[in-house]
Every structure is written in structure tokens, then in C-alpha cells.
Amino acid sequence: MGFRRHGPFQAGDQVQLTDPKNKRHTVTLKEGGVFHTHKGSIPHDDLIGQPEGSVVRSSGGTAYLAFRHLLADYAVSMPRGAAVVYPKDAAQIVAMADIFPGARVVEAGVGSGALTCFLLRAVGPEGSVTSYERRADFAEIATKNVEKFFGGPVGQWRLVVGDLVAALDEADVDRVILDMLAPWECVDAAAKALTPGGVICCYVATTTQMSRTVETLREHGSFTEPHAWETLVRDWHVEGLAVRPDHRMVGHTGFLVTARRMADGVTPPPRRRRPAKGAYGEGIEAV
């Protein structure tokens, strides 16, 4: 991974310029280049050689704060084929699916590549991420986004254009991440690929998708009791004595479901908390 994360700015670096109204622009520096805005122009040479966290002024006099962008900023601003996994959900996936340095991760539904970037950062140079994407156009966009962020091809990433169920050729993987419309269709393939103790993590948008995913994991017999949740993020306005929640918040973006792969031949113990009466419909008894 060749992308520089610290030190003075150099040609080829991606720099985020933020104006006084917190509007952000991402610029790839090159010698002799010029960034144009309606508030004036900024020669790239004014930034090259400067330390990160510098202030540069446009020809119109507007001050811009210059930093290398964070992955969270890059993820929400990258060119999109499919919708991106937002940083709040990517952070939950990395933490709750326990993506660790050196892990072997399989991802299905690469979309625009946002989650792939988070996974690659988490597994580090000793790990690997294999991404499966059905649509070639999405795969092309994701490749450009991932390589732009990391500064070139990433050796520990393999992108396969095809369906996970038909194309999966790996075994003893540590984590399987499913970001797709019907993750329940891939549960059996994920179970065969995962090592005992491995984690499956599914990202879905609707309650019906979440319900079917959970029930499929339960019925499969190779996983622990699924855990389903969502994450809501609310910023706060802090200005002197005016301290209050922001009027807007990042509410529902998706649901996450995780479960762990059990050892072969082991039956999960029965749930001690019985479902509510009627939870499975009229006349249907829950096990």
C-alpha cells in the first residue's frame, strides 16, 4: 500500500481542502497543477512541500485548511456505482466482526469499494481480502476507488467478477462479509468456507431482509444464535453555552447481523428464551 499517511505533501498525494464553511474538496497534487474554485485558484505548488495541517489561500483570499483525507471522508465522497457502506456501519463491521491484522476475509457485494478499503486497512499487509461482485461495471468502479485511495494496486486484495456461491474457491477463511440483497442465499457457501470460530456478518437495508437472514442462519445449524442490530449517530452542536443535539443525524442506513461458525457436527444448544406467542404465525409452533 503506497499511499502516504504523514509527512510533507508531495506530488501524487491526495489532499482535502476545507473552506471556512466546512465545504471539502479533494485534490491530487501534481507539479504545476492548479485547483480552481469560484473563490479563486490555488496552485498545487503552494501545497507541495508544506506540512499537513497547513493553511493555504486562494487567489480570492479564501483560506483553506489542508490535510490528507481520512478514509471516512473518502468513503462518502468516492465515485459511486452502488451505494457505499457508510463509515458508521463499516466501523461496526470491523469491530463486531473482529477484523484483525492477518485475517483472511471474503467479501461479497463489493459495490463501490468503500467497505473494501476499511477491510484492507484492518487486515494489514499480512492478511487478505477476496471480494466477489456480480456486476463488472461495479467491479471496475470499485477497483479505481480502492487503488486511488491506496495509491496503486493492493497486493493482498483479489477481486472476482462472479457470484459468490458459484465462484467461491477458498477454505478456512476467518471472516465472511455479505453486503447484498439476498445474503441468505450465500449462508451455506459461507459455512463451508469459514473456519470453526469464524464470523459471518451480513449488511442489509430492510427489516424483511434482516428477518430472513436471521432465520436462515438459525435453521442452517452451523452457526451460533445470530445477533442483529443497527447503529444511529447523532452529532452535537457545541458553541459556548449553546450545547444541544444537531437538528440532523445519520439515522438508519442498514442492519447488521453476525453469527459464529460452530465446529462440524456440533448442534447449537436450544434457545432458552422462547419466542412470543404468534411470532411465527397462526398455528405454527416455534422449536
Tab-separated table of C-alpha atoms in Angstrom:
chain	number	residue	atom	x	y	z
A	1	MET	CA	0.000	0.000	0.000
A	2	GLY	CA	1.847	3.046	-1.258
A	3	PHE	CA	-0.398	5.875	-0.049
A	4	ARG	CA	1.478	8.259	2.251
A	5	ARG	CA	-0.243	8.916	5.575
A	6	HIS	CA	2.150	11.510	7.049
A	7	GLY	CA	4.973	13.917	6.268
A	8	PRO	CA	5.075	16.976	3.996
A	9	PHE	CA	2.792	16.971	0.976
A	10	GLN	CA	4.324	15.562	-2.206
A	11	ALA	CA	3.232	15.364	-5.826
A	12	GLY	CA	0.733	12.492	-6.154
A	13	ASP	CA	-0.738	12.974	-2.667
A	14	GLN	CA	-4.489	13.336	-2.293
A	15	VAL	CA	-5.207	16.448	-0.247
A	16	GLN	CA	-8.504	17.534	1.276
A	17	LEU	CA	-9.064	21.289	1.221
A	18	THR	CA	-11.712	22.627	3.631
A	19	ASP	CA	-13.069	26.165	3.374
A	20	PRO	CA	-14.476	28.287	6.260
A	21	LYS	CA	-17.979	26.864	5.617
A	22	ASN	CA	-16.622	23.313	6.009
A	23	LYS	CA	-17.036	22.535	2.310
A	24	ARG	CA	-14.435	19.974	1.300
A	25	HIS	CA	-12.581	19.381	-1.944
A	26	THR	CA	-10.208	16.510	-2.710
A	27	VAL	CA	-7.227	17.371	-4.906
A	28	THR	CA	-4.496	15.087	-6.262
A	29	LEU	CA	-1.338	17.171	-6.236
A	30	LYS	CA	0.894	17.481	-9.280
A	31	GLU	CA	3.716	19.875	-10.050
A	32	GLY	CA	2.422	22.904	-11.926
A	33	GLY	CA	-1.211	21.943	-11.299
A	34	VAL	CA	-3.884	24.438	-10.266
A	35	PHE	CA	-7.064	23.873	-8.245
A	36	HIS	CA	-9.870	26.152	-9.439
A	37	THR	CA	-12.849	27.207	-7.356
A	38	HIS	CA	-15.368	30.051	-7.505
A	39	LYS	CA	-13.399	31.547	-4.599
A	40	GLY	CA	-10.219	31.698	-6.639
A	41	SER	CA	-7.414	29.374	-7.668
A	42	ILE	CA	-4.747	27.570	-5.639
A	43	PRO	CA	-1.505	26.434	-7.306
A	44	HIS	CA	-0.574	22.907	-6.288
A	45	ASP	CA	2.996	24.127	-5.819
A	46	ASP	CA	1.763	26.215	-2.867
A	47	LEU	CA	0.950	22.925	-1.108
A	48	ILE	CA	3.799	20.656	-2.236
A	49	GLY	CA	6.448	20.611	0.491
A	50	GLN	CA	4.133	22.065	3.139
A	51	PRO	CA	3.379	20.110	6.342
A	52	GLU	CA	-0.012	18.520	6.775
A	53	GLY	CA	-2.372	20.840	8.632
A	54	SER	CA	-1.239	23.938	6.727
A	55	VAL	CA	-3.464	26.809	5.630
A	56	VAL	CA	-3.339	27.941	2.007
A	57	ARG	CA	-5.142	30.927	0.485
A	58	SER	CA	-6.829	31.073	-2.877
A	59	SER	CA	-6.267	33.954	-5.279
A	60	GLY	CA	-9.565	35.352	-3.987
A	61	GLY	CA	-8.269	35.441	-0.423
A	62	THR	CA	-10.229	32.482	0.998
A	63	ALA	CA	-8.301	30.367	3.490
A	64	TYR	CA	-8.353	26.574	3.061
A	65	LEU	CA	-7.211	24.041	5.629
A	66	ALA	CA	-5.139	21.265	4.006
A	67	PHE	CA	-4.987	17.682	5.289
A	68	ARG	CA	-4.729	14.263	3.744
A	69	HIS	CA	-8.266	12.964	3.803
A	70	LEU	CA	-9.372	10.328	6.279
A	71	LEU	CA	-10.811	7.081	4.946
A	72	ALA	CA	-14.189	8.055	6.423
A	73	ASP	CA	-14.172	11.235	4.319
A	74	TYR	CA	-13.003	9.413	1.200
A	75	ALA	CA	-15.677	6.715	1.532
A	76	VAL	CA	-18.609	9.130	1.428
A	77	SER	CA	-17.167	11.217	-1.423
A	78	MET	CA	-15.875	8.472	-3.753
A	79	PRO	CA	-17.464	7.972	-7.203
A	80	ARG	CA	-20.317	5.505	-6.856
A	81	GLY	CA	-21.703	2.646	-8.844
A	82	ALA	CA	-23.655	1.183	-5.951
A	83	ALA	CA	-24.419	2.825	-2.623
A	84	VAL	CA	-21.465	2.860	-0.221
A	85	VAL	CA	-21.326	1.340	3.250
A	86	TYR	CA	-21.213	4.407	5.497
A	87	PRO	CA	-18.316	4.813	7.950
A	88	LYS	CA	-20.552	4.232	10.986
A	89	ASP	CA	-21.504	0.802	9.641
A	90	ALA	CA	-18.018	0.000	8.354
A	91	ALA	CA	-16.668	0.727	11.835
A	92	GLN	CA	-19.238	-1.636	13.345
A	93	ILE	CA	-18.321	-4.345	10.837
A	94	VAL	CA	-14.596	-4.025	11.565
A	95	ALA	CA	-15.218	-4.090	15.338
A	96	MET	CA	-18.109	-6.534	15.732
A	97	ALA	CA	-16.926	-8.973	13.062
A	98	ASP	CA	-13.486	-8.700	14.691
A	99	ILE	CA	-11.495	-7.996	11.526
A	100	PHE	CA	-7.926	-8.403	12.760
A	101	PRO	CA	-4.439	-7.932	11.262
A	102	GLY	CA	-3.587	-11.024	9.244
A	103	ALA	CA	-7.192	-12.175	8.829
A	104	ARG	CA	-8.382	-13.929	5.685
A	105	VAL	CA	-11.619	-12.172	4.706
A	106	VAL	CA	-14.136	-12.937	1.977
A	107	GLU	CA	-16.433	-10.099	0.942
A	108	ALA	CA	-19.437	-10.438	-1.368
A	109	GLY	CA	-21.026	-7.358	-2.910
A	110	VAL	CA	-18.065	-5.014	-3.374
A	111	GLY	CA	-20.281	-2.162	-4.625
A	112	SER	CA	-18.165	0.993	-4.913
A	113	GLY	CA	-15.308	-0.323	-2.771
A	114	ALA	CA	-15.832	1.706	0.422
A	115	LEU	CA	-16.076	-1.271	2.776
A	116	THR	CA	-13.241	-2.973	0.895
A	117	CYS	CA	-10.922	-0.099	1.839
A	118	PHE	CA	-11.817	-0.471	5.526
A	119	LEU	CA	-11.311	-4.249	5.380
A	120	LEU	CA	-7.932	-3.933	3.660
A	121	ARG	CA	-6.738	-1.437	6.245
A	122	ALA	CA	-7.890	-3.741	9.062
A	123	VAL	CA	-6.278	-6.960	7.790
A	124	GLY	CA	-2.994	-5.195	7.024
A	125	PRO	CA	-0.201	-6.427	4.754
A	126	GLU	CA	-0.198	-9.936	6.269
A	127	GLY	CA	-3.923	-10.537	5.705
A	128	SER	CA	-6.027	-10.890	2.571
A	129	VAL	CA	-9.394	-9.770	1.240
A	130	THR	CA	-11.147	-11.549	-1.613
A	131	SER	CA	-14.125	-9.628	-2.989
A	132	TYR	CA	-16.870	-11.100	-5.153
A	133	GLU	CA	-19.010	-8.797	-7.300
A	134	ARG	CA	-21.623	-9.921	-9.811
A	135	ARG	CA	-21.577	-6.727	-11.873
A	136	ALA	CA	-18.478	-5.954	-13.937
A	137	ASP	CA	-19.283	-2.217	-14.000
A	138	PHE	CA	-19.390	-2.051	-10.201
A	139	ALA	CA	-16.150	-4.047	-10.014
A	140	GLU	CA	-14.439	-1.549	-12.319
A	141	ILE	CA	-15.558	1.433	-10.232
A	142	ALA	CA	-14.514	-0.309	-7.006
A	143	THR	CA	-11.071	-1.101	-8.426
A	144	LYS	CA	-10.485	2.548	-9.315
A	145	ASN	CA	-11.667	3.744	-5.897
A	146	VAL	CA	-9.564	1.259	-3.940
A	147	GLU	CA	-6.422	1.870	-5.994
A	148	LYS	CA	-6.888	5.635	-5.794
A	149	PHE	CA	-7.060	5.531	-2.009
A	150	PHE	CA	-4.089	3.206	-1.535
A	151	GLY	CA	-2.015	4.803	-4.288
A	152	GLY	CA	-1.985	1.809	-6.628
A	153	PRO	CA	-2.765	-1.934	-6.786
A	154	VAL	CA	-3.084	-3.662	-3.411
A	155	GLY	CA	-1.263	-6.979	-3.298
A	156	GLN	CA	-3.449	-8.568	-0.616
A	157	TRP	CA	-6.704	-7.871	-2.490
A	158	ARG	CA	-8.276	-10.165	-5.079
A	159	LEU	CA	-11.434	-9.110	-6.935
A	160	VAL	CA	-13.543	-11.790	-8.611
A	161	VAL	CA	-16.344	-10.859	-11.007
A	162	GLY	CA	-18.953	-13.516	-10.386
A	163	ASP	CA	-21.458	-14.964	-7.942
A	164	LEU	CA	-20.086	-15.994	-4.549
A	165	VAL	CA	-21.983	-19.294	-4.457
A	166	ALA	CA	-20.647	-20.391	-7.842
A	167	ALA	CA	-17.174	-18.838	-7.713
A	168	LEU	CA	-16.043	-19.215	-4.087
A	169	ASP	CA	-12.854	-21.284	-4.103
A	170	GLU	CA	-11.446	-20.606	-0.627
A	171	ALA	CA	-11.500	-22.575	2.613
A	172	ASP	CA	-10.535	-21.896	6.231
A	173	VAL	CA	-11.309	-18.193	5.927
A	174	ASP	CA	-11.668	-16.177	9.122
A	175	ARG	CA	-14.498	-13.837	8.178
A	176	VAL	CA	-17.236	-13.651	5.540
A	177	ILE	CA	-18.896	-10.258	4.949
A	178	LEU	CA	-22.083	-10.242	2.845
A	179	ASP	CA	-23.351	-6.884	1.537
A	180	MET	CA	-26.094	-7.879	-0.908
A	181	LEU	CA	-29.852	-8.088	-1.454
A	182	ALA	CA	-30.205	-11.775	-0.520
A	183	PRO	CA	-27.385	-12.853	1.831
A	184	TRP	CA	-29.407	-15.901	2.916
A	185	GLU	CA	-28.642	-17.431	-0.481
A	186	CYS	CA	-24.938	-17.482	0.459
A	187	VAL	CA	-25.171	-18.851	4.002
A	188	ASP	CA	-24.370	-22.437	3.001
A	189	ALA	CA	-21.366	-21.370	0.901
A	190	ALA	CA	-20.151	-19.169	3.751
A	191	ALA	CA	-20.454	-22.040	6.231
A	192	LYS	CA	-18.319	-24.276	4.017
A	193	ALA	CA	-15.644	-21.597	3.628
A	194	LEU	CA	-15.435	-20.447	7.251
A	195	THR	CA	-13.081	-21.992	9.764
A	196	PRO	CA	-14.683	-23.051	13.097
A	197	GLY	CA	-14.933	-19.930	15.234
A	198	GLY	CA	-15.088	-17.701	12.156
A	199	VAL	CA	-17.628	-14.900	11.851
A	200	ILE	CA	-20.276	-14.230	9.221
A	201	CYS	CA	-21.506	-10.637	9.022
A	202	CYS	CA	-24.430	-9.569	6.818
A	203	TYR	CA	-25.337	-5.978	5.947
A	204	VAL	CA	-28.931	-5.466	4.777
A	205	ALA	CA	-31.232	-2.497	4.292
A	206	THR	CA	-34.729	-3.654	5.314
A	207	THR	CA	-36.401	-5.459	8.202
A	208	THR	CA	-37.649	-8.233	5.917
A	209	GLN	CA	-34.096	-8.888	4.692
A	210	MET	CA	-32.839	-8.886	8.267
A	211	SER	CA	-35.555	-11.307	9.401
A	212	ARG	CA	-34.915	-13.786	6.603
A	213	THR	CA	-31.166	-13.635	7.142
A	214	VAL	CA	-31.519	-14.340	10.872
A	215	GLU	CA	-33.962	-17.219	10.337
A	216	THR	CA	-31.748	-18.783	7.661
A	217	LEU	CA	-28.717	-18.671	9.964
A	218	ARG	CA	-30.777	-20.289	12.738
A	219	GLU	CA	-32.118	-23.031	10.515
A	220	HIS	CA	-28.739	-23.828	8.951
A	221	GLY	CA	-27.450	-25.443	12.114
A	222	SER	CA	-23.788	-24.472	11.738
A	223	PHE	CA	-23.947	-21.069	13.442
A	224	THR	CA	-24.488	-19.639	16.881
A	225	GLU	CA	-27.598	-17.576	17.640
A	226	PRO	CA	-27.467	-14.521	15.305
A	227	HIS	CA	-27.074	-11.020	16.684
A	228	ALA	CA	-28.970	-8.273	14.809
A	229	TRP	CA	-28.731	-4.522	15.355
A	230	GLU	CA	-28.452	-1.066	13.782
A	231	THR	CA	-26.373	1.972	14.669
A	232	LEU	CA	-27.596	5.569	14.865
A	233	VAL	CA	-25.190	8.523	15.027
A	234	ARG	CA	-26.126	11.985	16.268
A	235	ASP	CA	-23.727	14.936	16.229
A	236	TRP	CA	-23.888	17.717	18.820
A	237	HIS	CA	-23.707	21.483	18.389
A	238	VAL	CA	-21.284	22.972	20.933
A	239	GLU	CA	-20.923	26.772	20.929
A	240	GLY	CA	-20.327	28.399	24.333
A	241	LEU	CA	-23.451	27.805	26.423
A	242	ALA	CA	-25.416	26.614	23.374
A	243	VAL	CA	-24.941	22.868	23.716
A	244	ARG	CA	-27.629	20.762	22.031
A	245	PRO	CA	-28.104	17.883	19.627
A	246	ASP	CA	-27.758	18.762	15.967
A	247	HIS	CA	-31.025	19.156	14.073
A	248	ARG	CA	-29.933	16.428	11.649
A	249	MET	CA	-28.498	12.995	12.351
A	250	VAL	CA	-27.305	9.951	10.436
A	251	GLY	CA	-30.215	7.642	11.179
A	252	HIS	CA	-30.998	4.328	9.566
A	253	THR	CA	-28.599	3.194	6.866
A	254	GLY	CA	-28.736	-0.566	7.320
A	255	PHE	CA	-28.950	-3.535	9.677
A	256	LEU	CA	-26.085	-5.798	10.658
A	257	VAL	CA	-26.341	-9.486	11.524
A	258	THR	CA	-23.452	-11.543	12.884
A	259	ALA	CA	-23.038	-15.178	13.927
A	260	ARG	CA	-20.107	-17.514	14.570
A	261	ARG	CA	-19.312	-20.755	12.777
A	262	MET	CA	-19.543	-23.786	15.029
A	263	ALA	CA	-17.407	-26.901	14.739
A	264	ASP	CA	-18.530	-29.511	12.216
A	265	GLY	CA	-21.077	-31.925	13.599
A	266	VAL	CA	-21.923	-29.768	16.618
A	267	THR	CA	-25.549	-28.790	17.183
A	268	PRO	CA	-26.125	-25.380	18.761
A	269	PRO	CA	-27.897	-25.591	22.134
A	270	PRO	CA	-31.604	-24.690	22.097
A	271	ARG	CA	-32.560	-21.123	22.843
A	272	ARG	CA	-33.780	-20.737	26.423
A	273	ARG	CA	-35.826	-17.641	25.660
A	274	ARG	CA	-38.896	-18.786	23.777
A	275	PRO	CA	-40.418	-16.574	21.052
A	276	ALA	CA	-43.579	-14.648	21.818
A	277	LYS	CA	-46.861	-16.417	21.060
A	278	GLY	CA	-47.758	-15.886	17.403
A	279	ALA	CA	-44.261	-14.763	16.423
A	280	TYR	CA	-44.158	-17.410	13.687
A	281	GLY	CA	-47.756	-17.034	12.539
A	282	GLU	CA	-51.058	-18.668	13.434
A	283	GLY	CA	-50.869	-22.345	14.238
A	284	ILE	CA	-47.061	-22.529	13.871
A	285	GLU	CA	-45.159	-23.697	16.907
A	286	ALA	CA	-41.581	-22.459	17.358
A	287	VAL	CA	-38.992	-25.078	18.217
